[in-house]
Tab-separated table of C-alpha atoms in Angstrom:
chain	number	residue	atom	x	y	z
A	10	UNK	CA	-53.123	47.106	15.763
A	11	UNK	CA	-50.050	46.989	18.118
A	12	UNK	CA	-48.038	43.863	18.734
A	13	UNK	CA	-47.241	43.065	22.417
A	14	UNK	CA	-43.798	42.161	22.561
A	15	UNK	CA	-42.313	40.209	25.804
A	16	UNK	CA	-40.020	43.428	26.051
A	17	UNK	CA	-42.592	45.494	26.706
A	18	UNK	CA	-44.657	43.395	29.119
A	19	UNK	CA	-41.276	43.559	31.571
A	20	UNK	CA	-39.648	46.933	30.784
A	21	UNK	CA	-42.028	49.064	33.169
A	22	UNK	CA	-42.260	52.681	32.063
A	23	UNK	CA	-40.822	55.529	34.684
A	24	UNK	CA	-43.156	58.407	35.314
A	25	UNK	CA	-42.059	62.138	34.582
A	26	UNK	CA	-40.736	63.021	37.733
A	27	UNK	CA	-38.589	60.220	38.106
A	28	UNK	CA	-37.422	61.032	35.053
A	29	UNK	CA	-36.478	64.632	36.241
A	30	UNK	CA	-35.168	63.096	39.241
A	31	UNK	CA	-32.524	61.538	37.713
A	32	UNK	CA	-31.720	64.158	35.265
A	33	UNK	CA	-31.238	66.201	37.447
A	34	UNK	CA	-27.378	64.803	38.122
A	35	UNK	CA	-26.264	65.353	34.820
A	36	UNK	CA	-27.887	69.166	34.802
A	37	UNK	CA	-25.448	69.134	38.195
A	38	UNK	CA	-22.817	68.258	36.687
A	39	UNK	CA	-23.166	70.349	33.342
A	40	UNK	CA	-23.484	73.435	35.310
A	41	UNK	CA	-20.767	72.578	37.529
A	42	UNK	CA	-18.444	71.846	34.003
A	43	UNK	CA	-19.084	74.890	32.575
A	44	UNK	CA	-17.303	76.226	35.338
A	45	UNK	CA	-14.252	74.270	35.493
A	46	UNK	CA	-13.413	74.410	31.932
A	47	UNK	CA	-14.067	78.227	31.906
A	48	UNK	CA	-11.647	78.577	34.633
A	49	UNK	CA	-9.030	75.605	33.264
A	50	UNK	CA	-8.978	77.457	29.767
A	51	UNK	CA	-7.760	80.790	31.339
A	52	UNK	CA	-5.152	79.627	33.850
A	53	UNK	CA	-3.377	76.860	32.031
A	54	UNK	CA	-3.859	78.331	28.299
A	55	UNK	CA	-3.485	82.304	29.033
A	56	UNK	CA	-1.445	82.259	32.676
A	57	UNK	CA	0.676	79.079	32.429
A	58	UNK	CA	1.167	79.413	28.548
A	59	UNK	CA	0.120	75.712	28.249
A	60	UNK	CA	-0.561	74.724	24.769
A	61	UNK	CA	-4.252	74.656	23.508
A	62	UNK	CA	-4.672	70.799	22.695
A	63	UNK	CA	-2.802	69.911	26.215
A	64	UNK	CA	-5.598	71.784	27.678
A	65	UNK	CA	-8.186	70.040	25.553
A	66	UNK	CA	-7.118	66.525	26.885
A	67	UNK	CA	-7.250	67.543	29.808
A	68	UNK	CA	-10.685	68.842	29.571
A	69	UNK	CA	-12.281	66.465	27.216
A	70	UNK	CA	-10.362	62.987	29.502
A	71	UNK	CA	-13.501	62.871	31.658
A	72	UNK	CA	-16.062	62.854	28.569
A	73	UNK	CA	-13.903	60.019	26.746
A	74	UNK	CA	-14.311	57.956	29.779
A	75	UNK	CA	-17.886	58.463	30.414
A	76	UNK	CA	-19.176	55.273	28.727
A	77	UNK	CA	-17.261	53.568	31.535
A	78	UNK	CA	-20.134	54.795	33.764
A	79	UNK	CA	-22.230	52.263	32.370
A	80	UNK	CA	-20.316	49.674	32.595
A	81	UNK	CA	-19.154	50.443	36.001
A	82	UNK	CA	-23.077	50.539	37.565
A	83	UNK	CA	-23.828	47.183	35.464
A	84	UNK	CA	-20.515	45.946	37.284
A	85	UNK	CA	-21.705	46.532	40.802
A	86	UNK	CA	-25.406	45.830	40.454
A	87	UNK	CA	-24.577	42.220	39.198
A	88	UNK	CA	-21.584	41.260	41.212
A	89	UNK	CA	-21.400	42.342	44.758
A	90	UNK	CA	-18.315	43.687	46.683
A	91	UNK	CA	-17.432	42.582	50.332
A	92	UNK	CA	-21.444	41.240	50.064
A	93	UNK	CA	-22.106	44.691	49.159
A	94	UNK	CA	-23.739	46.223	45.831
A	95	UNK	CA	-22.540	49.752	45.690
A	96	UNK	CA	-20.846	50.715	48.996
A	97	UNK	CA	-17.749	48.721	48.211
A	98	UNK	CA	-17.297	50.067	45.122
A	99	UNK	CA	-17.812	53.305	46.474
A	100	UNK	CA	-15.686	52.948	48.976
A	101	UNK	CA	-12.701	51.291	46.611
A	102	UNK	CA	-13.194	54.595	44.572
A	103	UNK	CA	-12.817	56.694	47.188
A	104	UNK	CA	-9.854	55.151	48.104
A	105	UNK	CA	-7.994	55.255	44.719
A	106	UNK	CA	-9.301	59.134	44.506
A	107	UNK	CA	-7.885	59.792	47.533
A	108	UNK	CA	-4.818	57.615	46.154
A	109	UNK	CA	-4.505	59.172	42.988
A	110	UNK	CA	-4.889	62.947	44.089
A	111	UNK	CA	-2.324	62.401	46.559
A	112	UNK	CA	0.468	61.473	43.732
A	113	UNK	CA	-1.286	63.851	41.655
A	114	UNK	CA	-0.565	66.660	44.108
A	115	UNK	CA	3.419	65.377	44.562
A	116	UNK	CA	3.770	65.241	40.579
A	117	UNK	CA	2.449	68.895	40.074
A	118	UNK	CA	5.500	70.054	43.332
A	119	UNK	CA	7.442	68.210	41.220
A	120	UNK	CA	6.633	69.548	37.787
A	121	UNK	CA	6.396	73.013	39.425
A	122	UNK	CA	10.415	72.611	40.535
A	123	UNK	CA	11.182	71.532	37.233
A	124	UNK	CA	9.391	74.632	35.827
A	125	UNK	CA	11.368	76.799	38.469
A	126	UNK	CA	14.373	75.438	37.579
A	127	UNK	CA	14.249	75.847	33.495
A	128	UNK	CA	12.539	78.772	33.855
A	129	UNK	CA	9.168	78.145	32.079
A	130	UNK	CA	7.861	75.244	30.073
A	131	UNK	CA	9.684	73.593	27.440
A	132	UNK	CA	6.578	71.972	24.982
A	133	UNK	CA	9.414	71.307	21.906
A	134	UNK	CA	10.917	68.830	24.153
A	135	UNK	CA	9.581	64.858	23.274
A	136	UNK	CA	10.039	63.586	26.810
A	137	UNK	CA	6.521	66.049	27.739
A	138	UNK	CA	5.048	63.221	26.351
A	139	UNK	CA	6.168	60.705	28.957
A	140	UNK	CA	4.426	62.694	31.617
């Protein structure tokens, strides 16, 4: 005989499709993954003779931040933003990625000068660190 918890009497159950539905992001964004770190392994490891593990921070940053996700939609369900749920968080993030990519792109003219200049990377040197 089952016992009817209070959990279970307000935790409604999602049907299969829905289900699918919203799996279907993360099989997006697998796919999509496979390709970027195929393509980030050969140019920085093999072409720009970065080291290995630099490459593997790179690559595994976005999976050590995923839990953040979480936190991030049970952030702007429960507090709203400008009196809105999602769009102004949305639209904050959008303007730090557009933000962020912007220095991002001025860093790499910058690193790629510095690269020029010594005439390839320098890995033995502590201050690669800083960056």
């Amino acid at each position: 005989m089952a016992v009817d918890t209070p959990l279970d009497k307000i935790t409604p159950s999602l049907p299969l499709p829905t289900i699918l539905r919203l799996g279907l992001f993360n099989l997006g964004l697998g796919l999509m993954s496979v390709l970027t770190v195929a393509v980030l392994n050969r140019v920085m490891i093999t072409e720009l003779q970065i080291p290995a593990w630099v490459t593997a921070g790179a690559v595994a940053l976005p999976y050590l931040v995923s839990p953040a996700r979480v936190w991030f939609g049970q952030l702007s369900d429960a507090r709203p933003l400008w009196g809105l749920h999602r769009t102004g968080y949305v639209r904050c993030g959008a303007l730090m990625a557009g933000i962020i990519v912007f220095l991002a792109v001025q860093t790499v003219w910058q690193l790629g000068g510095e690269v020029a200049q010594v005439g390839g990377w320098s890995w033995q040197d502590p201050q690669i660190l800083l960056w």
